Tab-separated table of C-alpha atoms and ligand atoms in Angstrom:
chain	number	residue	atom	x	y	z
A	30	UNK	CA	0.000	0.000	0.000
A	31	UNK	CA	1.012	3.641	-0.445
A	32	UNK	CA	1.830	5.901	2.476
A	33	UNK	CA	2.382	9.653	2.299
A	34	UNK	CA	4.410	11.313	5.030
A	35	UNK	CA	5.471	14.943	4.627
A	36	UNK	CA	6.901	15.466	1.149
A	37	UNK	CA	7.219	11.785	0.153
A	38	UNK	CA	4.919	8.961	-0.894
A	39	UNK	CA	6.334	5.462	-0.451
A	40	UNK	CA	5.212	1.887	-1.023
A	41	UNK	CA	5.102	-0.152	2.192
A	42	UNK	CA	4.155	-3.811	2.618
A	43	UNK	CA	0.982	-4.759	4.496
A	44	UNK	CA	2.112	-5.746	8.013
A	45	UNK	CA	0.557	-8.984	9.199
A	46	UNK	CA	-0.452	-8.915	12.852
A	47	UNK	CA	1.580	-7.568	15.728
A	48	UNK	CA	4.591	-9.901	15.737
A	49	UNK	CA	7.691	-9.816	13.556
A	50	UNK	CA	6.903	-10.984	10.036
A	51	UNK	CA	9.001	-11.575	6.943
A	52	UNK	CA	7.683	-8.403	5.307
A	53	UNK	CA	9.900	-5.329	5.239
A	54	UNK	CA	9.091	-3.493	8.457
A	55	UNK	CA	6.851	-0.439	8.566
A	56	UNK	CA	5.162	0.937	11.670
A	57	UNK	CA	2.580	3.688	11.042
A	58	UNK	CA	2.611	4.500	14.775
A	59	UNK	CA	6.176	5.797	14.401
A	60	UNK	CA	5.006	8.671	12.200
A	61	UNK	CA	5.444	11.116	15.117
A	62	UNK	CA	9.007	9.852	15.582
A	63	UNK	CA	9.708	10.346	11.848
A	64	UNK	CA	8.009	13.772	11.660
A	65	UNK	CA	10.123	14.962	14.586
A	66	UNK	CA	13.242	13.474	12.963
A	67	UNK	CA	12.640	15.651	9.906
A	68	UNK	CA	12.100	18.746	12.083
A	69	UNK	CA	15.236	17.974	14.133
A	70	UNK	CA	17.348	17.460	10.991
A	71	UNK	CA	16.159	20.797	9.650
A	72	UNK	CA	16.841	22.625	12.926
A	73	UNK	CA	20.206	20.892	13.290
A	74	UNK	CA	21.422	21.884	9.843
A	75	UNK	CA	20.844	25.523	10.684
A	76	UNK	CA	22.898	25.118	13.851
A	77	UNK	CA	25.683	23.004	12.296
A	78	UNK	CA	25.990	24.211	8.727
A	79	UNK	CA	28.712	21.783	7.721
A	80	UNK	CA	26.480	18.739	8.403
A	81	UNK	CA	25.605	17.230	4.999
A	82	UNK	CA	25.590	13.442	5.137
A	83	UNK	CA	22.788	11.438	6.774
A	84	UNK	CA	22.986	7.662	7.172
A	85	UNK	CA	19.609	5.989	7.676
A	86	UNK	CA	21.448	2.940	8.964
A	87	UNK	CA	18.434	0.641	9.472
A	88	UNK	CA	16.234	1.889	6.705
A	89	UNK	CA	13.595	-0.855	6.120
A	90	UNK	CA	11.244	0.816	3.552
A	91	UNK	CA	13.640	3.780	3.208
A	92	UNK	CA	11.013	6.230	4.453
A	93	UNK	CA	13.270	8.147	6.850
A	94	UNK	CA	16.094	8.400	4.331
A	95	UNK	CA	13.653	9.519	1.615
A	96	UNK	CA	12.242	12.240	3.849
A	97	UNK	CA	15.771	13.451	4.695
A	98	UNK	CA	16.743	13.388	0.994
A	99	UNK	CA	13.681	15.501	0.193
A	100	UNK	CA	15.126	18.097	2.610
A	101	UNK	CA	18.405	18.143	0.712
A	102	UNK	CA	20.537	15.836	2.891
A	103	UNK	CA	23.165	13.699	1.151
A	104	UNK	CA	21.542	10.388	2.106
A	105	UNK	CA	22.721	6.806	2.420
A	106	UNK	CA	20.163	4.152	3.336
A	107	UNK	CA	21.398	0.773	4.594
A	108	UNK	CA	19.793	-2.465	5.689
A	109	UNK	CA	20.881	-6.106	6.030
A	110	UNK	CA	17.660	-7.306	4.424
A	111	UNK	CA	17.939	-7.474	0.585
A	112	UNK	CA	14.172	-6.970	0.200
A	113	UNK	CA	14.400	-3.777	2.274
A	114	UNK	CA	17.243	-2.561	0.063
A	115	UNK	CA	15.206	-3.177	-3.100
A	116	UNK	CA	12.153	-1.418	-1.648
A	117	UNK	CA	14.177	1.565	-0.342
A	118	UNK	CA	15.778	1.951	-3.786
A	119	UNK	CA	12.415	1.991	-5.523
A	120	UNK	CA	10.956	4.386	-2.918
A	121	UNK	CA	13.773	6.888	-3.502
A	122	UNK	CA	13.316	6.550	-7.275
A	123	UNK	CA	9.523	7.017	-7.195
A	124	UNK	CA	10.063	10.327	-5.370
A	125	UNK	CA	12.830	11.394	-7.779
A	126	UNK	CA	15.314	11.554	-4.952
A	127	UNK	CA	19.061	10.933	-5.024
A	128	UNK	CA	20.654	8.648	-2.468
A	129	UNK	CA	22.763	5.522	-2.097
A	130	UNK	CA	21.102	2.349	-0.878
A	131	UNK	CA	23.438	-0.319	0.491
A	132	UNK	CA	22.934	-3.893	1.638
A	133	UNK	CA	25.272	-3.595	4.597
A	134	UNK	CA	25.385	-4.320	8.297
A	135	UNK	CA	25.519	-0.930	10.026
A	136	UNK	CA	28.375	-2.082	12.242
A	137	UNK	CA	30.530	-2.959	9.221
A	138	UNK	CA	29.498	0.064	7.163
A	139	UNK	CA	30.296	2.615	9.882
A	140	UNK	CA	33.798	1.258	10.418
A	141	UNK	CA	34.401	1.882	6.682
A	142	UNK	CA	33.283	5.506	6.463
A	143	UNK	CA	32.478	8.572	8.562
A	144	UNK	CA	29.094	10.287	8.429
A	145	UNK	CA	27.840	13.608	9.814
A	146	UNK	CA	24.526	12.269	11.118
A	147	UNK	CA	23.544	8.652	11.772
A	148	UNK	CA	20.109	7.257	12.545
A	149	UNK	CA	19.937	3.992	14.497
A	150	UNK	CA	16.386	2.615	14.553
A	151	UNK	CA	16.599	-1.079	15.477
A	152	UNK	CA	14.170	-3.672	16.801
A	153	UNK	CA	14.776	-3.396	20.568
A	154	UNK	CA	18.034	-2.192	22.098
A	155	UNK	CA	20.367	0.113	20.144
A	156	UNK	CA	23.396	-0.870	22.252
A	157	UNK	CA	24.794	-3.449	19.760
A	158	UNK	CA	25.176	-0.548	17.280
A	159	UNK	CA	26.308	2.196	19.645
A	160	UNK	CA	30.079	1.599	19.425
A	161	UNK	CA	30.170	1.990	15.653
A	162	UNK	CA	27.801	4.977	15.785
A	163	UNK	CA	29.844	7.036	18.253
A	164	UNK	CA	33.231	6.076	16.850
A	165	UNK	CA	32.362	7.137	13.312
A	166	UNK	CA	29.797	9.942	13.431
A	167	UNK	CA	31.048	13.526	13.307
A	168	UNK	CA	28.036	15.474	14.566
A	169	UNK	CA	24.724	13.931	15.548
A	170	UNK	CA	23.662	10.434	16.634
A	171	UNK	CA	19.885	9.836	16.463
A	172	UNK	CA	18.752	6.740	18.357
A	173	UNK	CA	15.492	4.908	19.028
A	174	UNK	CA	15.159	2.244	21.745
A	175	UNK	CA	11.997	0.141	21.862
A	176	UNK	CA	13.032	-2.258	24.652
A	177	UNK	CA	11.276	-0.239	27.336
A	178	UNK	CA	10.734	-3.192	29.728
A	179	UNK	CA	14.501	-3.784	30.211
A	180	UNK	CA	15.194	-0.030	30.307
A	181	UNK	CA	12.698	0.739	33.051
A	182	UNK	CA	13.597	-2.229	35.252
A	183	UNK	CA	10.555	-4.403	34.486
A	184	UNK	CA	12.885	-6.987	32.844
A	185	UNK	CA	15.714	-6.501	35.313
A	186	UNK	CA	18.375	-8.973	34.083
A	187	UNK	CA	18.046	-7.888	30.481
A	188	UNK	CA	18.260	-4.214	31.515
A	189	UNK	CA	21.424	-4.784	33.582
A	190	UNK	CA	22.995	-6.838	30.772
A	191	UNK	CA	22.196	-4.439	27.935
A	192	UNK	CA	22.847	-1.126	29.658
A	193	UNK	CA	25.583	-1.930	32.249
A	194	UNK	CA	23.479	-0.213	34.898
A	195	UNK	CA	20.851	-1.073	37.491
A	196	UNK	CA	17.395	0.048	36.323
A	197	UNK	CA	14.544	-0.004	38.870
A	198	UNK	CA	10.845	-0.404	38.413
A	199	UNK	CA	9.405	2.847	39.811
A	200	UNK	CA	6.244	4.892	39.272
A	201	UNK	CA	8.234	7.108	36.868
A	202	UNK	CA	9.188	4.148	34.670
A	203	UNK	CA	9.399	5.935	31.291
A	204	UNK	CA	11.821	8.515	32.679
A	205	UNK	CA	13.834	5.766	34.363
A	206	UNK	CA	14.199	4.138	30.921
A	207	UNK	CA	15.133	7.401	29.239
A	208	UNK	CA	17.834	8.174	31.820
A	209	UNK	CA	19.242	4.611	31.856
A	210	UNK	CA	19.473	4.736	28.040
A	211	UNK	CA	21.175	8.157	27.960
A	212	UNK	CA	23.612	7.136	30.696
A	213	UNK	CA	24.632	3.980	28.825
A	214	UNK	CA	24.954	5.818	25.497
A	215	UNK	CA	27.110	8.547	27.099
A	216	UNK	CA	29.414	5.943	28.675
A	217	UNK	CA	29.694	4.159	25.317
A	218	UNK	CA	30.526	7.427	23.530
A	219	UNK	CA	33.081	8.208	26.231
A	220	UNK	CA	35.078	5.094	25.293
A	221	UNK	CA	35.779	6.821	21.965
A	222	UNK	CA	36.603	10.207	23.594
A	223	UNK	CA	33.230	11.536	22.468
A	224	UNK	CA	31.151	13.769	24.751
A	225	UNK	CA	27.396	13.845	24.174
A	226	UNK	CA	24.806	16.538	24.654
A	227	UNK	CA	21.192	15.309	24.321
A	228	UNK	CA	19.603	18.193	22.450
A	229	UNK	CA	16.182	16.569	21.987
A	230	UNK	CA	14.750	13.479	23.701
A	231	UNK	CA	11.282	12.084	24.244
A	232	UNK	CA	9.734	8.957	25.713
A	233	UNK	CA	6.578	8.232	23.734
A	234	UNK	CA	4.360	5.129	24.077
A	235	UNK	CA	6.656	2.140	23.609
A	236	UNK	CA	9.949	3.824	22.755
A	237	UNK	CA	12.579	6.388	23.735
A	238	UNK	CA	14.073	8.601	21.049
A	239	UNK	CA	17.152	10.785	21.540
A	240	UNK	CA	19.407	13.045	19.465
A	241	UNK	CA	22.953	13.309	20.790
A	242	UNK	CA	25.167	16.159	19.654
A	243	UNK	CA	28.751	14.830	19.679
A	244	UNK	CA	31.944	16.614	20.718
A	245	UNK	CA	35.098	14.695	19.862
A	246	UNK	CA	37.171	15.739	22.877
A	247	UNK	CA	38.328	13.847	25.984
A	248	UNK	CA	37.294	16.712	28.296
A	249	UNK	CA	33.731	16.663	26.890
A	250	UNK	CA	33.646	12.876	27.256
A	251	UNK	CA	34.750	13.194	30.907
A	252	UNK	CA	31.854	15.537	31.565
A	253	UNK	CA	29.232	13.249	30.081
A	254	UNK	CA	30.688	10.062	31.593
A	255	UNK	CA	31.209	11.458	35.103
A	256	UNK	CA	29.609	14.841	35.888
A	257	UNK	CA	26.316	14.185	34.071
A	258	UNK	CA	25.727	10.763	35.647
A	259	UNK	CA	24.549	9.598	39.029
A	260	UNK	CA	21.946	7.576	40.921
A	261	UNK	CA	18.267	7.907	41.708
A	262	UNK	CA	16.934	6.610	45.044
A	263	UNK	CA	13.286	5.844	45.497
A	264	UNK	CA	11.283	4.846	48.575
A	265	UNK	CA	9.054	1.930	47.674
A	266	UNK	CA	6.685	2.758	50.510
A	267	UNK	CA	6.021	6.505	50.226
A	268	UNK	CA	7.311	7.539	46.734
A	269	UNK	CA	10.027	9.804	48.252
A	270	UNK	CA	12.978	10.187	45.874
A	271	UNK	CA	16.384	11.838	45.776
A	272	UNK	CA	19.505	11.669	43.609
A	273	UNK	CA	23.283	11.825	43.943
A	274	UNK	CA	25.858	12.873	41.349
A	275	UNK	CA	28.906	10.870	40.326
A	276	UNK	CA	29.681	7.240	39.609
A	277	UNK	CA	29.751	6.147	43.275
A	278	UNK	CA	26.308	5.550	44.748
A	279	UNK	CA	25.480	7.303	48.023
A	280	UNK	CA	22.003	6.107	49.074
A	281	UNK	CA	20.270	7.258	52.261
A	282	UNK	CA	20.226	4.504	54.905
A	283	UNK	CA	16.498	4.909	55.418
A	284	UNK	CA	13.780	7.040	53.851
A	285	UNK	CA	14.027	10.532	55.389
A	286	UNK	CA	10.275	10.856	55.011
A	287	UNK	CA	8.820	7.555	56.320
A	288	UNK	CA	11.927	5.785	57.725
A	289	UNK	CA	11.330	2.733	55.512
A	290	UNK	CA	14.487	0.866	54.552
A	291	UNK	CA	12.937	-0.191	51.234
A	292	UNK	CA	14.995	2.338	49.260
A	293	UNK	CA	15.860	1.250	45.732
A	294	UNK	CA	18.941	2.676	43.984
A	295	UNK	CA	19.049	2.949	40.184
A	296	UNK	CA	22.076	3.873	38.096
A	297	UNK	CA	24.472	4.942	36.947
A	298	UNK	CA	22.110	7.008	34.805
A	299	UNK	CA	21.968	10.384	33.078
A	300	UNK	CA	21.049	13.188	35.511
A	301	UNK	CA	21.590	16.244	33.319
A	302	UNK	CA	18.944	17.820	31.088
A	303	UNK	CA	17.759	15.674	28.183
A	304	UNK	CA	16.671	18.503	25.909
A	305	UNK	CA	18.177	21.841	24.913
A	306	UNK	CA	15.188	24.194	25.281
A	307	UNK	CA	16.302	26.655	22.622
A	308	UNK	CA	16.921	23.855	20.141
A	309	UNK	CA	13.566	22.282	21.028
A	310	UNK	CA	11.838	25.595	20.241
A	311	UNK	CA	13.506	25.622	16.835
A	312	UNK	CA	12.398	21.994	16.255
A	313	UNK	CA	8.821	23.105	17.028
A	314	UNK	CA	9.114	25.927	14.522
A	315	UNK	CA	10.194	23.438	11.855
A	316	UNK	CA	7.222	21.116	12.261
A	317	UNK	CA	5.311	21.742	9.028
A	318	UNK	CA	1.582	21.547	8.339
A	319	UNK	CA	2.062	18.718	5.813
A	320	UNK	CA	3.173	16.429	8.649
A	321	UNK	CA	0.453	14.005	9.728
A	322	UNK	CA	1.284	14.458	13.410
A	323	UNK	CA	1.950	18.233	13.284
A	324	UNK	CA	-0.363	19.073	16.168
A	325	UNK	CA	0.998	16.362	18.495
A	326	UNK	CA	4.576	17.116	17.485
A	327	UNK	CA	4.230	20.830	18.314
A	328	UNK	CA	2.484	20.053	21.588
A	329	UNK	CA	5.220	17.610	22.583
A	330	UNK	CA	7.907	20.233	21.853
A	331	UNK	CA	6.048	22.861	23.893
A	332	UNK	CA	5.744	20.486	26.851
A	333	UNK	CA	9.451	19.613	26.614
A	334	UNK	CA	10.379	23.307	26.460
A	335	UNK	CA	8.465	23.950	29.706
A	336	UNK	CA	9.320	20.726	31.540
A	337	UNK	CA	11.513	21.255	34.628
A	338	UNK	CA	14.916	19.580	34.787
A	339	UNK	CA	14.071	17.601	37.958
A	340	UNK	CA	15.444	14.044	37.650
A	341	UNK	CA	12.090	12.299	38.094
A	342	UNK	CA	8.397	13.029	37.710
A	343	UNK	CA	5.228	12.222	39.646
A	344	UNK	CA	1.863	10.959	38.547
A	345	UNK	CA	-0.781	13.100	40.234
A	346	UNK	CA	-3.334	10.253	40.265
A	347	UNK	CA	-0.873	7.953	41.969
A	348	UNK	CA	-0.113	10.570	44.646
A	349	UNK	CA	-3.776	11.273	45.283
A	350	UNK	CA	-4.431	7.543	45.619
A	351	UNK	CA	-1.597	7.340	48.149
A	352	UNK	CA	-3.134	10.266	50.069
A	353	UNK	CA	-6.617	8.739	49.866
A	354	UNK	CA	-8.116	11.848	48.232
A	355	UNK	CA	-9.811	12.476	44.897
A	356	UNK	CA	-7.577	13.987	42.191
A	357	UNK	CA	-8.181	17.723	41.628
A	358	UNK	CA	-7.988	19.248	38.131
A	359	UNK	CA	-4.375	19.206	36.947
A	360	UNK	CA	-4.058	22.954	36.220
A	361	UNK	CA	-5.502	23.912	39.606
A	362	UNK	CA	-3.201	21.426	41.329
A	363	UNK	CA	-0.065	22.781	39.626
A	364	UNK	CA	-1.159	26.380	40.339
A	365	UNK	CA	-1.602	25.540	44.025
A	366	UNK	CA	1.911	24.044	44.157
A	367	UNK	CA	3.307	27.172	42.453
A	368	UNK	CA	1.347	29.496	44.742
A	369	UNK	CA	3.028	27.751	47.666
A	370	UNK	CA	6.382	28.917	46.279
A	371	UNK	CA	7.569	25.879	44.276
A	372	UNK	CA	8.244	25.319	40.603
A	373	UNK	CA	5.922	22.896	38.816
A	374	UNK	CA	5.326	21.898	35.187
A	375	UNK	CA	3.443	19.219	33.270
A	376	UNK	CA	5.750	16.423	32.069
A	377	UNK	CA	5.736	14.931	28.565
A	378	UNK	CA	5.178	11.389	29.878
A	379	UNK	CA	1.446	11.753	29.383
A	380	UNK	CA	-1.678	11.508	31.527
A	381	UNK	CA	-1.343	13.333	34.826
A	382	UNK	CA	2.468	13.354	34.992
A	383	UNK	CA	4.271	16.459	36.233
A	384	UNK	CA	7.568	17.688	37.652
A	385	UNK	CA	8.095	19.875	40.675
A	386	UNK	CA	10.706	21.149	43.101
A	387	UNK	CA	8.208	20.654	45.962
A	388	UNK	CA	8.479	17.757	48.413
A	389	UNK	CA	5.594	15.274	48.629
A	390	UNK	CA	4.438	16.844	51.919
A	391	UNK	CA	4.619	20.365	50.492
A	392	UNK	CA	2.504	19.217	47.530
A	393	UNK	CA	-0.023	17.628	49.833
A	394	UNK	CA	-0.304	20.804	51.923
A	395	UNK	CA	-0.649	22.943	48.805
A	396	UNK	CA	-3.343	20.687	47.382
A	397	UNK	CA	-5.256	20.187	50.626
A	398	UNK	CA	-7.803	22.936	49.919
A	399	UNK	CA	-8.578	21.727	46.407
A	400	UNK	CA	-11.479	19.392	45.860
A	401	UNK	CA	-11.528	16.728	43.117
B	506	SAM	C1	12.642	-1.019	13.132
B	506	SAM	S1	13.171	-1.332	11.496
B	506	SAM	C2	13.554	0.265	10.858
B	506	SAM	C3	12.372	1.120	10.557
B	506	SAM	C4	12.638	2.365	9.740
B	506	SAM	N1	13.805	3.095	10.203
B	506	SAM	C5	11.401	3.267	9.727
B	506	SAM	O1	11.457	4.420	10.215
B	506	SAM	O2	10.355	2.828	9.226
B	506	SAM	C6	14.749	-2.069	11.698
B	506	SAM	C7	15.478	-2.446	10.421
B	506	SAM	O3	16.839	-2.718	10.752
B	506	SAM	C8	17.319	-3.744	9.909
B	506	SAM	N2	18.537	-4.298	10.539
B	506	SAM	C9	18.613	-5.188	11.565
B	506	SAM	N3	19.915	-5.401	11.900
B	506	SAM	C10	20.659	-4.601	11.094
B	506	SAM	C11	22.059	-4.354	10.977
B	506	SAM	N4	22.936	-4.979	11.767
B	506	SAM	N5	22.491	-3.457	10.043
B	506	SAM	C12	21.593	-2.820	9.225
B	506	SAM	N6	20.249	-3.030	9.300
B	506	SAM	C13	19.795	-3.898	10.213
B	506	SAM	C14	16.153	-4.688	9.778
B	506	SAM	O4	16.295	-5.493	8.597
B	506	SAM	C15	14.963	-3.707	9.723
B	506	SAM	O5	14.627	-3.412	8.391
B	507	ZN	ZN1	9.422	6.640	52.407
């Protein structure tokens, strides 16, 4: 069947059922991810004028590479699947777009040539491809991870194994996954003397997507391997949390709030910001009306621009359940927290998630006069 996204129309195979099939892979649900990729590439080129080459390293139907080629990037599409290569070639041709299409394993291809921007969009964990990506990309590494259960601690052994860190299953699971992923990617980049700056990152439904601006300098790598990393501690009884910087964990002996000793420690993970607000604003400005997810994409950027840099978020419904009270309207709740002198913002993790500098008790006091 034909699919139009932005400026391109491509042929994609019918996907049978939910599981992995033999057909070349295409997921319509990832349109938001692809629309934002196009907006990020556009914003990035303005910031880094010398960036010209884009490797869509796991191209499948070629849709991402075709959309980047339509923007004027010098595109290479690669895939190990010969049927994907044939389809990507014909999809570039039907849109009159230039671009190389190679039947290559991304790990082999990247050791052969440098690129300015690489896009790693695998089934599951990106870690098997991270070494080659950071060693051989000059400017920007774009990465999707769909293995959210290992990343957020729900599949503990697999998370530890893949990300060389301890993830924990908390009530802020999507952010746990995002920070475990960024921490592991930064440590991988550091092995090649590459420092990373996550200029745009989002956790959406079943995946985490991040764009890492690379600096090829040992001092930058030191910063992202050591200063930007740390641990998150979480009380399993009362939802209290705190963090510590650095690669040596320093957990509280008991919860300072409820004295429980059921404190879980997660890390090492990324504790610095995961978006650059100014860059995110310019991504929002580059979302175009011909994108199928334009409204959601702009809204996501706006939320990310306003989201506080606190290392974890709360779910208001979960808190209210814990307090045994009905949940007040979200805007009124956040206003009450702000009126009590704290910062508060909605979070991009959906539903009633938010970030705040207030403690749990301060939030409860602030919200006590609000009805459901
Ligand atoms: C999730 S799909 C990519 C989807 C595509 N980027 C999109 O936006 O529609 C993953 C693709 O990676 C390919 N692949 C798996 N291992 C690979 C490797 N080592 N090198 C290159 N491609 C690989 C698969 O054949 C598959 O087509
Ligand atoms: Zn506690």
